[in-house]
């Protein structure tokens, strides 16, 4: 008989019930690598009756009272899968104060209160792992913390929101409109009925905050991420991008530049030959540029009950090993660095501008004048067919600073008859 | 002042001198995560004069006598980068017996004598890490051992030889012949003057032996890998594959089937939509199918001094942490399972046959008869233009067993006037 390691589970929803499933399916292998049998002893639910069948199936005791789990001395680890900030933050805080190790998939919480919880875990010599909080089934945090500890990361590009990547893939490959693609994502259960967090890039921004902590050791706040979503993205831009050799992707990027980082989330034009351009549908991928390894990419499912539960269980195994070796209480990510945000004048990039103009002569000249005054030149310029009164000009610039981009944008907005439709960053394949 | 952790380095070639470079470049970060300063104290070289400049640059003491390193009590870890089986095997054996921890990138050695060395490391409570032995800069072994411990892997597909992937990319994209592509790879330093290990698939087979240990816990020998190379691959097949919607890739595959595994290396037709098809040039990738995560892929450089040295240093960091925590002596891969090889009759796949036939009526009928007798049917069939005396027929079968494939192959070889040119396995995107 192996020793039993008892777990308290907060939340028995889709991912929550995946955890006992994975533990049961891989019982033998887990016992072999940890020397212990990991069992879910109790689960916190809102309604005991509703979850009765699952509880019986996995022999889990249900409770609606968090204290019954937090004050149970036999429970060593708590897995939090209820999501959002409250009451998760209060529960985890209490649990850490009671010396429980924590596994969570809660990106909202980690992105906003990560440092506070990490410090509390340290103080109480507890483990706090959250691999599943970024890119579900992809072990990207552990890879950065362990395998790239000997490397200097320069850039992290992530497709870290499966819902929007699914929508964009449908828009690109099946020429569906934004509205159609969203409706379909909702029908398939990828998008919630209120899709704000996904389509406005907030979910991706949470993940970029966590990735930036691991890649650069910097603690940034959500408002330091320049966040744009895909809400209302026009099929025109998607088709124009394809025509110019790019795919539109919602990219989270975190880039190191001389002691500071720039973190952005937004629709970007990705060259079709770039490895991240071929990531389709609900899949996620994180692409890294580092001085040692060079280019690497980690690809897999970004969400889903089984991948997320698998990731949670891999954290449980890590803690189980630490308990057995007496090495708990070390930080998941021990790399830290002063936090500095790059100024716009030091952020470089190529940008795609889409502008609606009056359908008469001289518009390209006017645009060129605006650009020239900001010392910006074009790499590609396309004037599209018009409806007789309005036309559309699309321009991709050479590499400029973000400050220049903003200056041009502001001048275009002021220009009589010009309407700035979109600005996307452009990512080339090296 | 941080404690110093002294390392002995065997080999100061391209990768060897990458190690002190990486250690120096990331000194601060490494000290932060390990609490120690890792320094190369001594290096074993064949000719001290030849390496004098590097030794001075990094303040390394040179020696031509292995005992000066192995018997140095101050040296805790030995990094072996001389490659091939002997004398590396003897050196590592002696070092383990003297209680030294080992980091090596030696795939030949690990694939052939891995179990013996792992057992010896266990006996002497030493760490033995070899992340760099498979897919250079991609931390695939650590990912399987740590992050996928809670998962059941069903299939591993790897592009694990950069030289042949470079050659195939050149053949596909630039229509170069096998000979031209090989010459170019040699000029670029990707292929050695004797390219046998690369082009005959032996290097990839070594890596599949190691990957199979990690993914399935099984210890297979090199002769249990059904190994085919790309030597003499014809541009006709590469072009025909493209025409049918596939890319020809040298794929190592290890597939689990009901308690046993089938391990193969060979040129395969990979559907263009499969994530592994877009891996170009010298890049490597390992694609996994598992019951928990589903599909995942790890992509990066397969070789090169910096990526490999970065991987070696990440192993050094792992051991440094273990030394500090007093947790050395645990196996890199602790998953083990009885080794069983799948019989041909239980291996399923679609196969591409390319056959030269006399240019006269009735050839397709003859081929169909052979196939029908083995209960094999076609999914695609193409008869190519002939030179007047000989024609070529290309067929892709429906899913059949490897036993059926071999039966058909043997009948085609016996058939009067038929010449079997190639048989490739076909990988579809799910």
JSON list of C-alpha atoms in Angstrom, two decimals, chain A residues 22 25-26 29-30 32-33 131 137-139 142-153 214-215 275 278 283 287 291-301 306-311 313-314 317-318 321 324-325 327 330 334-337, chain B residues 22 25-26 29-30 32-33 131 137-139 142-153 214-215 275 278 283 287 291-301 306-311 313-314 317-318 321 324-325 327 330 334-337:
[
{"chain": "A", "resi": 22, "resn": "UNK", "atom": "CA", "xyz": [-7.03, 11.91, -14.76]},
{"chain": "A", "resi": 25, "resn": "UNK", "atom": "CA", "xyz": [-6.81, 6.87, -15.25]},
{"chain": "A", "resi": 26, "resn": "UNK", "atom": "CA", "xyz": [-3.10, 7.28, -14.53]},
{"chain": "A", "resi": 29, "resn": "UNK", "atom": "CA", "xyz": [2.03, 5.77, -13.41]},
{"chain": "A", "resi": 30, "resn": "UNK", "atom": "CA", "xyz": [1.53, 8.56, -10.85]},
{"chain": "A", "resi": 32, "resn": "UNK", "atom": "CA", "xyz": [5.38, 5.07, -9.73]},
{"chain": "A", "resi": 33, "resn": "UNK", "atom": "CA", "xyz": [6.81, 8.55, -10.17]},
{"chain": "A", "resi": 131, "resn": "UNK", "atom": "CA", "xyz": [0.90, 25.78, -14.90]},
{"chain": "A", "resi": 137, "resn": "UNK", "atom": "CA", "xyz": [-2.19, 21.83, -21.98]},
{"chain": "A", "resi": 138, "resn": "UNK", "atom": "CA", "xyz": [1.16, 23.42, -22.90]},
{"chain": "A", "resi": 139, "resn": "UNK", "atom": "CA", "xyz": [3.73, 23.20, -20.09]},
{"chain": "A", "resi": 142, "resn": "UNK", "atom": "CA", "xyz": [7.67, 24.99, -16.32]},
{"chain": "A", "resi": 143, "resn": "UNK", "atom": "CA", "xyz": [9.67, 25.02, -19.55]},
{"chain": "A", "resi": 144, "resn": "UNK", "atom": "CA", "xyz": [10.68, 28.65, -19.08]},
{"chain": "A", "resi": 145, "resn": "UNK", "atom": "CA", "xyz": [11.42, 28.20, -15.38]},
{"chain": "A", "resi": 146, "resn": "UNK", "atom": "CA", "xyz": [13.42, 24.98, -15.71]},
{"chain": "A", "resi": 147, "resn": "UNK", "atom": "CA", "xyz": [14.69, 24.48, -19.20]},
{"chain": "A", "resi": 148, "resn": "UNK", "atom": "CA", "xyz": [15.33, 28.06, -20.19]},
{"chain": "A", "resi": 149, "resn": "UNK", "atom": "CA", "xyz": [16.92, 29.05, -16.88]},
{"chain": "A", "resi": 150, "resn": "UNK", "atom": "CA", "xyz": [20.24, 29.06, -18.72]},
{"chain": "A", "resi": 151, "resn": "UNK", "atom": "CA", "xyz": [18.98, 31.27, -21.48]},
{"chain": "A", "resi": 152, "resn": "UNK", "atom": "CA", "xyz": [18.11, 34.92, -22.00]},
{"chain": "A", "resi": 153, "resn": "UNK", "atom": "CA", "xyz": [14.69, 35.30, -23.52]},
{"chain": "A", "resi": 214, "resn": "UNK", "atom": "CA", "xyz": [8.48, 33.86, -16.02]},
{"chain": "A", "resi": 215, "resn": "UNK", "atom": "CA", "xyz": [10.35, 35.05, -19.09]},
{"chain": "A", "resi": 275, "resn": "UNK", "atom": "CA", "xyz": [5.75, 29.19, -37.35]},
{"chain": "A", "resi": 278, "resn": "UNK", "atom": "CA", "xyz": [-0.02, 28.03, -38.87]},
{"chain": "A", "resi": 283, "resn": "UNK", "atom": "CA", "xyz": [-5.00, 25.63, -30.46]},
{"chain": "A", "resi": 287, "resn": "UNK", "atom": "CA", "xyz": [6.90, 31.23, -29.60]},
{"chain": "A", "resi": 291, "resn": "UNK", "atom": "CA", "xyz": [19.94, 34.20, -27.14]},
{"chain": "A", "resi": 292, "resn": "UNK", "atom": "CA", "xyz": [20.87, 30.59, -26.43]},
{"chain": "A", "resi": 293, "resn": "UNK", "atom": "CA", "xyz": [18.26, 28.35, -28.03]},
{"chain": "A", "resi": 294, "resn": "UNK", "atom": "CA", "xyz": [17.27, 30.82, -30.74]},
{"chain": "A", "resi": 295, "resn": "UNK", "atom": "CA", "xyz": [13.72, 30.19, -31.95]},
{"chain": "A", "resi": 296, "resn": "UNK", "atom": "CA", "xyz": [11.48, 27.67, -30.24]},
{"chain": "A", "resi": 297, "resn": "UNK", "atom": "CA", "xyz": [7.75, 27.08, -30.14]},
{"chain": "A", "resi": 298, "resn": "UNK", "atom": "CA", "xyz": [5.41, 25.17, -27.87]},
{"chain": "A", "resi": 299, "resn": "UNK", "atom": "CA", "xyz": [2.09, 24.15, -29.36]},
{"chain": "A", "resi": 300, "resn": "UNK", "atom": "CA", "xyz": [-0.99, 22.48, -27.90]},
{"chain": "A", "resi": 301, "resn": "UNK", "atom": "CA", "xyz": [-4.58, 22.85, -26.74]},
{"chain": "A", "resi": 306, "resn": "UNK", "atom": "CA", "xyz": [-8.77, 17.11, -20.08]},
{"chain": "A", "resi": 307, "resn": "UNK", "atom": "CA", "xyz": [-5.72, 19.17, -21.10]},
{"chain": "A", "resi": 308, "resn": "UNK", "atom": "CA", "xyz": [-6.28, 21.59, -18.20]},
{"chain": "A", "resi": 309, "resn": "UNK", "atom": "CA", "xyz": [-6.83, 18.77, -15.71]},
{"chain": "A", "resi": 310, "resn": "UNK", "atom": "CA", "xyz": [-3.69, 17.03, -16.99]},
{"chain": "A", "resi": 311, "resn": "UNK", "atom": "CA", "xyz": [-1.74, 20.21, -16.38]},
{"chain": "A", "resi": 313, "resn": "UNK", "atom": "CA", "xyz": [-2.26, 16.93, -12.10]},
{"chain": "A", "resi": 314, "resn": "UNK", "atom": "CA", "xyz": [1.31, 17.53, -13.33]},
{"chain": "A", "resi": 317, "resn": "UNK", "atom": "CA", "xyz": [2.86, 15.42, -9.03]},
{"chain": "A", "resi": 318, "resn": "UNK", "atom": "CA", "xyz": [5.51, 18.13, -8.66]},
{"chain": "A", "resi": 321, "resn": "UNK", "atom": "CA", "xyz": [7.62, 14.82, -5.18]},
{"chain": "A", "resi": 324, "resn": "UNK", "atom": "CA", "xyz": [8.48, 13.33, -0.40]},
{"chain": "A", "resi": 325, "resn": "UNK", "atom": "CA", "xyz": [11.91, 14.98, -0.78]},
{"chain": "A", "resi": 327, "resn": "UNK", "atom": "CA", "xyz": [11.75, 20.39, -0.68]},
{"chain": "A", "resi": 330, "resn": "UNK", "atom": "CA", "xyz": [10.49, 26.97, -3.29]},
{"chain": "A", "resi": 334, "resn": "UNK", "atom": "CA", "xyz": [12.53, 32.10, -8.91]},
{"chain": "A", "resi": 335, "resn": "UNK", "atom": "CA", "xyz": [13.76, 34.55, -11.54]},
{"chain": "A", "resi": 336, "resn": "UNK", "atom": "CA", "xyz": [13.23, 38.19, -10.66]},
{"chain": "A", "resi": 337, "resn": "UNK", "atom": "CA", "xyz": [14.40, 41.41, -12.19]},
{"chain": "B", "resi": 22, "resn": "UNK", "atom": "CA", "xyz": [26.64, 30.41, -21.79]},
{"chain": "B", "resi": 25, "resn": "UNK", "atom": "CA", "xyz": [26.71, 35.25, -20.29]},
{"chain": "B", "resi": 26, "resn": "UNK", "atom": "CA", "xyz": [24.01, 34.22, -17.83]},
{"chain": "B", "resi": 29, "resn": "UNK", "atom": "CA", "xyz": [20.57, 34.68, -13.62]},
{"chain": "B", "resi": 30, "resn": "UNK", "atom": "CA", "xyz": [22.10, 31.26, -12.91]},
{"chain": "B", "resi": 32, "resn": "UNK", "atom": "CA", "xyz": [19.95, 33.72, -8.72]},
{"chain": "B", "resi": 33, "resn": "UNK", "atom": "CA", "xyz": [18.14, 30.46, -9.46]},
{"chain": "B", "resi": 131, "resn": "UNK", "atom": "CA", "xyz": [18.50, 16.67, -22.26]},
{"chain": "B", "resi": 137, "resn": "UNK", "atom": "CA", "xyz": [17.56, 23.11, -27.96]},
{"chain": "B", "resi": 138, "resn": "UNK", "atom": "CA", "xyz": [14.11, 21.58, -27.36]},
{"chain": "B", "resi": 139, "resn": "UNK", "atom": "CA", "xyz": [13.58, 20.54, -23.73]},
{"chain": "B", "resi": 142, "resn": "UNK", "atom": "CA", "xyz": [12.22, 17.14, -19.31]},
{"chain": "B", "resi": 143, "resn": "UNK", "atom": "CA", "xyz": [8.77, 18.01, -20.65]},
{"chain": "B", "resi": 144, "resn": "UNK", "atom": "CA", "xyz": [7.81, 14.35, -20.99]},
{"chain": "B", "resi": 145, "resn": "UNK", "atom": "CA", "xyz": [9.31, 13.42, -17.61]},
{"chain": "B", "resi": 146, "resn": "UNK", "atom": "CA", "xyz": [7.82, 16.30, -15.63]},
{"chain": "B", "resi": 147, "resn": "UNK", "atom": "CA", "xyz": [4.88, 17.83, -17.40]},
{"chain": "B", "resi": 148, "resn": "UNK", "atom": "CA", "xyz": [3.42, 14.78, -19.04]},
{"chain": "B", "resi": 149, "resn": "UNK", "atom": "CA", "xyz": [3.84, 12.54, -15.99]},
{"chain": "B", "resi": 150, "resn": "UNK", "atom": "CA", "xyz": [0.08, 12.80, -15.54]},
{"chain": "B", "resi": 151, "resn": "UNK", "atom": "CA", "xyz": [-0.66, 11.83, -19.11]},
{"chain": "B", "resi": 152, "resn": "UNK", "atom": "CA", "xyz": [-0.62, 8.70, -21.24]},
{"chain": "B", "resi": 153, "resn": "UNK", "atom": "CA", "xyz": [1.30, 9.25, -24.43]},
{"chain": "B", "resi": 214, "resn": "UNK", "atom": "CA", "xyz": [10.77, 8.68, -21.68]},
{"chain": "B", "resi": 215, "resn": "UNK", "atom": "CA", "xyz": [7.38, 8.43, -23.38]},
{"chain": "B", "resi": 275, "resn": "UNK", "atom": "CA", "xyz": [1.66, 20.66, -37.76]},
{"chain": "B", "resi": 278, "resn": "UNK", "atom": "CA", "xyz": [5.71, 22.90, -41.71]},
{"chain": "B", "resi": 283, "resn": "UNK", "atom": "CA", "xyz": [14.74, 22.79, -37.28]},
{"chain": "B", "resi": 287, "resn": "UNK", "atom": "CA", "xyz": [4.81, 15.98, -31.94]},
{"chain": "B", "resi": 291, "resn": "UNK", "atom": "CA", "xyz": [-4.91, 10.95, -23.88]},
{"chain": "B", "resi": 292, "resn": "UNK", "atom": "CA", "xyz": [-4.89, 13.97, -21.55]},
{"chain": "B", "resi": 293, "resn": "UNK", "atom": "CA", "xyz": [-3.39, 16.88, -23.45]},
{"chain": "B", "resi": 294, "resn": "UNK", "atom": "CA", "xyz": [-4.35, 15.62, -26.89]},
{"chain": "B", "resi": 295, "resn": "UNK", "atom": "CA", "xyz": [-2.02, 17.01, -29.57]},
{"chain": "B", "resi": 296, "resn": "UNK", "atom": "CA", "xyz": [1.05, 19.01, -28.66]},
{"chain": "B", "resi": 297, "resn": "UNK", "atom": "CA", "xyz": [4.24, 19.94, -30.46]},
{"chain": "B", "resi": 298, "resn": "UNK", "atom": "CA", "xyz": [7.65, 21.20, -29.36]},
{"chain": "B", "resi": 299, "resn": "UNK", "atom": "CA", "xyz": [9.67, 23.01, -32.00]},
{"chain": "B", "resi": 300, "resn": "UNK", "atom": "CA", "xyz": [13.20, 24.42, -32.02]},
{"chain": "B", "resi": 301, "resn": "UNK", "atom": "CA", "xyz": [16.77, 24.06, -33.25]},
{"chain": "B", "resi": 306, "resn": "UNK", "atom": "CA", "xyz": [24.56, 27.58, -28.57]},
{"chain": "B", "resi": 307, "resn": "UNK", "atom": "CA", "xyz": [21.25, 25.68, -28.37]},
{"chain": "B", "resi": 308, "resn": "UNK", "atom": "CA", "xyz": [23.05, 22.50, -27.32]},
{"chain": "B", "resi": 309, "resn": "UNK", "atom": "CA", "xyz": [25.20, 24.31, -24.76]},
{"chain": "B", "resi": 310, "resn": "UNK", "atom": "CA", "xyz": [22.08, 26.04, -23.39]},
{"chain": "B", "resi": 311, "resn": "UNK", "atom": "CA", "xyz": [20.48, 22.65, -22.93]},
{"chain": "B", "resi": 313, "resn": "UNK", "atom": "CA", "xyz": [23.63, 24.29, -18.85]},
{"chain": "B", "resi": 314, "resn": "UNK", "atom": "CA", "xyz": [19.94, 23.77, -18.01]},
{"chain": "B", "resi": 317, "resn": "UNK", "atom": "CA", "xyz": [21.28, 24.09, -13.17]},
{"chain": "B", "resi": 318, "resn": "UNK", "atom": "CA", "xyz": [18.99, 21.15, -12.34]},
{"chain": "B", "resi": 321, "resn": "UNK", "atom": "CA", "xyz": [19.56, 22.81, -7.41]},
{"chain": "B", "resi": 324, "resn": "UNK", "atom": "CA", "xyz": [21.65, 22.46, -2.80]},
{"chain": "B", "resi": 325, "resn": "UNK", "atom": "CA", "xyz": [18.44, 20.69, -1.76]},
{"chain": "B", "resi": 327, "resn": "UNK", "atom": "CA", "xyz": [18.03, 15.62, -3.62]},
{"chain": "B", "resi": 330, "resn": "UNK", "atom": "CA", "xyz": [16.91, 10.52, -8.57]},
{"chain": "B", "resi": 334, "resn": "UNK", "atom": "CA", "xyz": [11.56, 7.44, -13.45]},
{"chain": "B", "resi": 335, "resn": "UNK", "atom": "CA", "xyz": [8.83, 5.93, -15.59]},
{"chain": "B", "resi": 336, "resn": "UNK", "atom": "CA", "xyz": [9.36, 2.30, -16.48]},
{"chain": "B", "resi": 337, "resn": "UNK", "atom": "CA", "xyz": [7.19, -0.30, -18.12]}
]
